[in-house]
Each structure stands twice: as structure tokens, then as C-alpha cells.
Amino acid sequence: MVNTLSSALEVVVRTDPGMVRGHNEDAVFANPNQGFVILADGMGGYNAGEVASGMATMLLSTELEAAFATRPPYAIDSSTGELFAHRCLMDKVALTNSAIHNAAESQPQYAGMGTTLVAALFYDNQVTVAHIGDSRLYRLRGEEFSVITRDHSLLQEQIDSGMILAEDAKYSQNKNLVTRALGVDPVVEAEINDYPVLPGDVYLLCSDGLNDMVEDEEIQLTLQMLAANLELAATQLIQMANDNGGRDNVSVILVKVLSKFPAARSWWSKFLAWFR
């Protein structure tokens, strides 16, 4: 990289059990050097949810670290023309899903466990986002604050079909019913998308313990006011969720883009790019 990722990105990670839950079923992970962050919100009886989310972050991070140590995410697969970042995320999420599902099938205490997943991989002035379930990724760009992911939930399907208005969604009884989760079924498909990244962008990954407790407008205002101090911003977001009842575990990962981070390609790869 022309700028190393660790100097181009500022990353802050926080997780909190909230005010009601006795234990924390969220799990978070960050690797600033390789430019990726992962958040998982587990579900299941007893401690199965935290087992699922812990497996998700541990297995996926280990697999991604090993893969990107041998090949950069911006590499192009010669047979498919696909970015290695996409192929890698797809394959490693599938591997992680199988491991969680097999554990749930083979050990009765983990039956039915699963987890949401949202992962963001920063490279070559862009971010590739993979998500499953209703954990979210938001982006603050100047005055514009938007949710990048689309929830895999019954509530989102009802909004999309016109059964319920978006402004009435907060009152729905179906807020926490996900239609897609990691580890519940033998096979699951992650939704994977690319977005251009600009210096000054702030990205927020969060479990629904934040956005169920705090309105998007309040999250936006907090990030705008405290963008210069990410540590304080993360602490404040969790405090706001807890002040509003903290009915669930609350996790946030904040990534601020400090500078551009173009891929440091060889002259040969630049030459070949002219013919693609």
C-alpha cells in the first residue's frame, strides 16, 4: 500500500452487556493492519449465542488473516474476473457457517444457535461489506448519514412489501426476527457489496442493541459532534443505548478514514489492467 492501512484508518471497538442481559452474546474483532473489522450478535439458549458469535469472529478473522497474508484483496481471479476480496469473504463465511452449524448439530446444548454477521474489509480506497442478519453498517460522509446494509429481517420484508411504514417499524413486535443467520442452516449466503471510500468518512458497525435503543438521527448527531474523538464517540453511543434502557447487548466498531490508501500495484499488474 502507498499508505499503510494502520495509518490510513483509525479503528475503535467497544462491546457492552447492556442494562438487562446477564452476559454478552455480541463479539467484535478488528485487524487494522489488514484493514478488516467483524461484528457478530449471537442467538440461542443458555450461552449458545455467545459461543456462535465467538466462533464467528474467531474463525472468520483467522481465515481472512491467513488468506490476505498470501494474496491481496484487490487481486483479480483470472478465471472468473472476480475480486479476491469477494471470493475470499464468500468462501470463509461459508466455512464459518459450516463450523457453527456442525457444532450446533453435534452438541445438544448448542442446538439452534446462530449469529448475525457484519464484516467490512478496507483496501484500495474502497470497502467490501459482507453481512447476514440485522447487524448494521452505517456511513457518515459529511452531512450525509446512511445505513449501507439492508437488514435480513421479517420487519424489513414487511417494510419492503408495504405492509408496514418505516416510521412505524420501531413499534413492531417483529423487530428481532431475522430471516438469515450464520450457523442456523447448512448453507447461508452472505450479501456482499463494494463501496468507494473517501478521506473523512466514518463507518459504524453495530449490533441492534444500539439502533433499537437510539434513533438514527441521534447516532448521526453524536458521530458528527465527536468524529474527532472516536474513543469518546464509541463510549457515548453505548452510554446512550444504556440510558434508553439497554435492553440488549450493545456493540460498536468505528472506522474513520484518515487518508487515501491505494493499492501499491507492480508495474506489471498496472500494465495488465489496461487490457481488462
CSV table of C-alpha atoms in Angstrom, one decimal:
chain,number,residue,atom,x,y,z
A,1,MET,CA,0.0,0.0,0.0
A,2,VAL,CA,1.1,3.6,-0.6
A,3,ASN,CA,-0.2,4.4,2.8
A,4,THR,CA,-0.3,1.5,5.2
A,5,LEU,CA,-3.8,0.7,6.3
A,6,SER,CA,-2.9,1.1,10.0
A,7,SER,CA,-2.0,4.8,9.4
A,8,ALA,CA,-4.9,5.4,7.0
A,9,LEU,CA,-7.6,4.1,9.2
A,10,GLU,CA,-8.5,4.8,12.9
A,11,VAL,CA,-10.4,2.0,14.5
A,12,VAL,CA,-12.2,1.8,17.8
A,13,VAL,CA,-14.0,-1.3,19.1
A,14,ARG,CA,-16.5,-1.4,22.0
A,15,THR,CA,-18.9,-4.0,23.4
A,16,ASP,CA,-21.1,-3.9,26.5
A,17,PRO,CA,-23.6,-6.3,28.0
A,18,GLY,CA,-26.2,-3.5,28.4
A,19,MET,CA,-28.5,-3.0,31.4
A,20,VAL,CA,-30.6,-6.1,31.3
A,21,ARG,CA,-28.7,-9.1,30.0
A,22,GLY,CA,-26.6,-11.1,32.4
A,23,HIS,CA,-24.0,-12.0,29.7
A,24,ASN,CA,-22.8,-10.6,26.4
A,25,GLU,CA,-23.7,-12.5,23.3
A,26,ASP,CA,-22.0,-10.0,21.0
A,27,ALA,CA,-18.5,-10.4,19.7
A,28,VAL,CA,-16.2,-7.9,17.9
A,29,PHE,CA,-12.8,-8.1,16.2
A,30,ALA,CA,-10.6,-5.6,14.4
A,31,ASN,CA,-7.3,-6.0,12.4
A,32,PRO,CA,-6.3,-2.5,11.4
A,33,ASN,CA,-3.1,-3.8,9.7
A,34,GLN,CA,-5.0,-5.9,7.2
A,35,GLY,CA,-7.9,-3.4,7.1
A,36,PHE,CA,-10.9,-5.5,8.3
A,37,VAL,CA,-13.4,-5.5,11.2
A,38,ILE,CA,-16.0,-8.0,12.2
A,39,LEU,CA,-19.1,-7.8,14.4
A,40,ALA,CA,-21.4,-10.7,15.4
A,41,ASP,CA,-24.6,-10.8,17.5
A,42,GLY,CA,-25.3,-14.3,18.8
A,43,MET,CA,-28.6,-16.0,19.4
A,44,GLY,CA,-29.5,-19.2,21.2
A,45,GLY,CA,-30.4,-20.7,24.6
A,46,TYR,CA,-28.1,-20.5,27.7
A,47,ASN,CA,-24.7,-19.4,26.5
A,48,ALA,CA,-25.1,-20.8,22.9
A,49,GLY,CA,-25.4,-17.2,21.4
A,50,GLU,CA,-22.0,-16.1,22.7
A,51,VAL,CA,-20.5,-19.4,21.5
A,52,ALA,CA,-21.8,-18.8,18.0
A,53,SER,CA,-20.7,-15.1,17.8
A,54,GLY,CA,-17.3,-16.0,19.4
A,55,MET,CA,-16.8,-18.8,16.8
A,56,ALA,CA,-17.8,-16.4,14.0
A,57,THR,CA,-15.3,-13.7,14.8
A,58,MET,CA,-12.5,-16.1,15.8
A,59,LEU,CA,-12.8,-18.4,12.8
A,60,LEU,CA,-13.5,-15.7,10.2
A,61,SER,CA,-10.7,-13.5,11.4
A,62,THR,CA,-8.2,-16.3,11.4
A,63,GLU,CA,-9.2,-17.4,7.9
A,64,LEU,CA,-9.1,-13.9,6.5
A,65,GLU,CA,-5.7,-13.1,8.1
A,66,ALA,CA,-4.2,-16.2,6.6
A,67,ALA,CA,-5.7,-15.6,3.2
A,68,PHE,CA,-4.7,-12.0,2.9
A,69,ALA,CA,-1.2,-12.7,4.0
A,70,THR,CA,-0.7,-14.7,0.8
A,71,ARG,CA,-2.8,-12.7,-1.7
A,72,PRO,CA,-4.1,-9.1,-1.6
A,73,PRO,CA,-7.8,-8.5,-1.6
A,74,TYR,CA,-7.6,-6.4,-4.8
A,75,ALA,CA,-6.1,-9.3,-6.8
A,76,ILE,CA,-8.3,-10.4,-9.7
A,77,ASP,CA,-9.2,-14.1,-10.2
A,78,SER,CA,-8.0,-14.8,-13.7
A,79,SER,CA,-10.7,-17.5,-14.3
A,80,THR,CA,-13.7,-15.5,-13.1
A,81,GLY,CA,-12.6,-11.9,-13.2
A,82,GLU,CA,-13.8,-11.6,-9.6
A,83,LEU,CA,-12.0,-9.7,-6.9
A,84,PHE,CA,-10.2,-11.9,-4.4
A,85,ALA,CA,-11.9,-10.0,-1.6
A,86,HIS,CA,-15.3,-11.2,-2.8
A,87,ARG,CA,-14.3,-14.8,-3.3
A,88,CYS,CA,-12.4,-14.9,0.0
A,89,LEU,CA,-15.3,-13.5,2.0
A,90,MET,CA,-17.8,-15.8,0.4
A,91,ASP,CA,-15.7,-18.9,0.9
A,92,LYS,CA,-14.6,-18.1,4.5
A,93,VAL,CA,-18.1,-17.1,5.6
A,94,ALA,CA,-19.3,-20.4,4.2
A,95,LEU,CA,-16.6,-22.3,6.1
A,96,THR,CA,-17.5,-20.4,9.3
A,97,ASN,CA,-21.2,-21.2,8.8
A,98,SER,CA,-20.5,-24.9,8.5
A,99,ALA,CA,-18.4,-24.9,11.6
A,100,ILE,CA,-21.1,-23.2,13.7
A,101,HIS,CA,-23.8,-25.4,12.2
A,102,ASN,CA,-21.9,-28.6,12.8
A,103,ALA,CA,-21.2,-27.6,16.5
A,104,ALA,CA,-24.9,-26.9,16.9
A,105,GLU,CA,-25.9,-30.3,15.4
A,106,SER,CA,-23.4,-32.3,17.4
A,107,GLN,CA,-23.8,-30.7,20.8
A,108,PRO,CA,-27.3,-30.6,22.3
A,109,GLN,CA,-26.5,-27.5,24.5
A,110,TYR,CA,-25.8,-25.6,21.3
A,111,ALA,CA,-28.8,-26.7,19.3
A,112,GLY,CA,-30.3,-23.9,17.1
A,113,MET,CA,-27.5,-21.4,17.9
A,114,GLY,CA,-26.6,-18.8,15.3
A,115,THR,CA,-25.4,-15.3,14.9
A,116,THR,CA,-25.7,-12.2,12.8
A,117,LEU,CA,-22.5,-11.0,11.0
A,118,VAL,CA,-21.3,-7.8,9.5
A,119,ALA,CA,-17.7,-7.5,8.2
A,120,ALA,CA,-16.0,-4.7,6.5
A,121,LEU,CA,-12.8,-5.0,4.5
A,122,PHE,CA,-10.9,-1.8,3.6
A,123,TYR,CA,-8.4,-1.9,0.7
A,124,ASP,CA,-7.5,0.2,-2.4
A,125,ASN,CA,-9.7,3.2,-1.5
A,126,GLN,CA,-12.9,1.0,-1.2
A,127,VAL,CA,-14.7,-1.1,1.3
A,128,THR,CA,-16.2,-4.6,0.7
A,129,VAL,CA,-19.0,-5.3,3.1
A,130,ALA,CA,-20.4,-8.8,3.9
A,131,HIS,CA,-23.5,-9.1,6.1
A,132,ILE,CA,-26.0,-11.7,7.3
A,133,GLY,CA,-28.9,-10.8,9.6
A,134,ASP,CA,-29.8,-7.4,11.2
A,135,SER,CA,-26.4,-6.1,12.5
A,136,ARG,CA,-25.7,-3.0,10.5
A,137,LEU,CA,-23.1,-0.8,8.8
A,138,TYR,CA,-23.7,2.9,8.7
A,139,ARG,CA,-21.6,5.6,6.9
A,140,LEU,CA,-21.2,9.2,7.8
A,141,ARG,CA,-19.9,11.3,4.9
A,142,GLY,CA,-20.0,15.0,5.6
A,143,GLU,CA,-23.7,15.8,6.4
A,144,GLU,CA,-25.0,12.6,4.9
A,145,PHE,CA,-25.6,9.6,7.3
A,146,SER,CA,-26.9,6.4,5.7
A,147,VAL,CA,-27.3,2.7,6.5
A,148,ILE,CA,-25.3,0.8,4.0
A,149,THR,CA,-26.6,-2.7,4.8
A,150,ARG,CA,-30.2,-3.9,4.4
A,151,ASP,CA,-31.5,-5.9,7.3
A,152,HIS,CA,-32.3,-9.6,6.7
A,153,SER,CA,-35.3,-9.5,8.9
A,154,LEU,CA,-39.1,-10.1,8.8
A,155,LEU,CA,-39.6,-6.4,9.7
A,156,GLN,CA,-37.5,-5.3,6.7
A,157,GLU,CA,-39.5,-7.6,4.4
A,158,GLN,CA,-42.7,-6.1,5.8
A,159,ILE,CA,-41.4,-2.6,5.1
A,160,ASP,CA,-40.3,-3.5,1.6
A,161,SER,CA,-43.7,-5.0,0.8
A,162,GLY,CA,-45.6,-2.0,2.1
A,163,MET,CA,-47.2,-3.9,5.0
A,164,ILE,CA,-45.7,-1.5,7.5
A,165,LEU,CA,-44.4,2.0,7.2
A,166,ALA,CA,-40.7,2.6,8.0
A,167,GLU,CA,-41.7,5.2,10.7
A,168,ASP,CA,-43.9,2.7,12.4
A,169,ALA,CA,-41.2,0.0,12.4
A,170,LYS,CA,-39.9,0.9,15.9
A,171,TYR,CA,-43.3,-0.2,17.4
A,172,SER,CA,-43.3,-3.6,15.7
A,173,GLN,CA,-43.3,-6.9,17.6
A,174,ASN,CA,-41.2,-8.4,14.9
A,175,LYS,CA,-38.1,-6.3,15.4
A,176,ASN,CA,-35.7,-9.1,16.2
A,177,LEU,CA,-36.9,-11.8,13.9
A,178,VAL,CA,-34.0,-12.3,11.4
A,179,THR,CA,-34.6,-14.2,8.1
A,180,ARG,CA,-31.0,-15.1,7.6
A,181,ALA,CA,-28.3,-16.0,10.2
A,182,LEU,CA,-24.9,-17.6,10.3
A,183,GLY,CA,-24.8,-21.2,11.6
A,184,VAL,CA,-28.6,-21.9,11.7
A,185,ASP,CA,-28.8,-23.7,8.3
A,186,PRO,CA,-26.2,-25.9,6.5
A,187,VAL,CA,-25.8,-23.2,3.8
A,188,VAL,CA,-26.2,-19.4,4.1
A,189,GLU,CA,-25.5,-16.7,1.6
A,190,ALA,CA,-23.8,-13.5,2.7
A,191,GLU,CA,-24.8,-10.3,1.0
A,192,ILE,CA,-21.5,-8.8,-0.3
A,193,ASN,CA,-21.2,-5.3,-1.8
A,194,ASP,CA,-18.4,-2.8,-2.6
A,195,TYR,CA,-18.4,1.0,-1.9
A,196,PRO,CA,-15.9,3.7,-2.6
A,197,VAL,CA,-14.2,5.2,0.4
A,198,LEU,CA,-13.3,8.9,0.9
A,199,PRO,CA,-11.0,10.5,3.5
A,200,GLY,CA,-13.1,11.8,6.3
A,201,ASP,CA,-15.7,9.0,6.1
A,202,VAL,CA,-16.7,7.4,9.4
A,203,TYR,CA,-18.1,3.9,9.3
A,204,LEU,CA,-20.2,2.4,12.2
A,205,LEU,CA,-20.8,-1.3,12.6
A,206,CYS,CA,-23.3,-2.1,15.3
A,207,SER,CA,-25.5,-4.7,16.8
A,208,ASP,CA,-29.2,-4.0,17.1
A,209,GLY,CA,-28.7,-3.2,20.8
A,210,LEU,CA,-27.6,0.2,19.5
A,211,ASN,CA,-30.1,1.1,16.7
A,212,ASP,CA,-33.1,-0.4,18.6
A,213,MET,CA,-32.3,1.9,21.5
A,214,VAL,CA,-31.1,5.0,19.8
A,215,GLU,CA,-32.7,6.8,16.8
A,216,ASP,CA,-30.6,7.1,13.7
A,217,GLU,CA,-30.7,10.9,14.0
A,218,GLU,CA,-29.2,10.8,17.4
A,219,ILE,CA,-26.5,8.4,16.2
A,220,GLN,CA,-25.7,10.8,13.4
A,221,LEU,CA,-25.5,13.8,15.6
A,222,THR,CA,-23.2,12.0,18.0
A,223,LEU,CA,-20.8,11.0,15.3
A,224,GLN,CA,-20.8,14.4,13.7
A,225,MET,CA,-20.0,16.1,17.1
A,226,LEU,CA,-17.4,13.6,18.2
A,227,ALA,CA,-15.8,12.5,14.9
A,228,ALA,CA,-12.5,14.0,16.1
A,229,ASN,CA,-12.6,11.7,19.1
A,230,LEU,CA,-13.6,8.2,18.1
A,231,GLU,CA,-13.0,6.7,21.6
A,232,LEU,CA,-15.4,9.2,23.1
A,233,ALA,CA,-17.9,8.7,20.3
A,234,ALA,CA,-18.0,4.9,20.9
A,235,THR,CA,-18.3,5.4,24.6
A,236,GLN,CA,-21.1,7.9,24.1
A,237,LEU,CA,-23.1,5.7,21.7
A,238,ILE,CA,-23.1,2.8,24.2
A,239,GLN,CA,-24.0,5.1,27.1
A,240,MET,CA,-27.0,6.4,25.1
A,241,ALA,CA,-28.2,2.9,24.4
A,242,ASN,CA,-27.9,2.1,28.1
A,243,ASP,CA,-29.5,5.3,29.2
A,244,ASN,CA,-32.5,4.5,27.0
A,245,GLY,CA,-33.0,1.1,28.7
A,246,GLY,CA,-30.1,-1.0,27.4
A,247,ARG,CA,-32.4,-4.0,26.8
A,248,ASP,CA,-29.8,-5.8,24.7
A,249,ASN,CA,-26.0,-6.2,24.4
A,250,VAL,CA,-24.5,-3.1,22.7
A,251,SER,CA,-21.5,-3.3,20.3
A,252,VAL,CA,-20.0,-0.7,18.1
A,253,ILE,CA,-17.0,-0.6,15.8
A,254,LEU,CA,-16.0,2.8,14.4
A,255,VAL,CA,-13.6,3.2,11.4
A,256,LYS,CA,-12.5,6.7,10.4
A,257,VAL,CA,-10.7,7.1,7.1
A,258,LEU,CA,-7.8,9.5,7.7
A,259,SER,CA,-6.2,9.4,4.2
A,260,LYS,CA,-6.4,7.5,0.9
A,261,PHE,CA,-5.0,4.0,0.8
A,262,PRO,CA,-4.5,3.0,-2.9
A,263,ALA,CA,-3.1,-0.4,-3.6
A,264,ALA,CA,0.7,-0.5,-4.3
A,265,ARG,CA,0.5,-2.4,-7.5
A,266,SER,CA,3.6,-3.5,-9.5
A,267,TRP,CA,4.2,-2.0,-13.0
A,268,TRP,CA,3.3,-5.4,-14.5
A,269,SER,CA,-0.2,-5.5,-12.8
A,270,LYS,CA,-0.8,-1.9,-13.9
A,271,PHE,CA,0.1,-2.9,-17.5
A,272,LEU,CA,-2.2,-5.9,-17.5
A,273,ALA,CA,-5.1,-3.7,-16.1
A,274,TRP,CA,-5.1,-1.8,-19.4
A,275,PHE,CA,-6.3,-5.0,-21.2
A,276,ARG,CA,-9.1,-5.9,-18.8
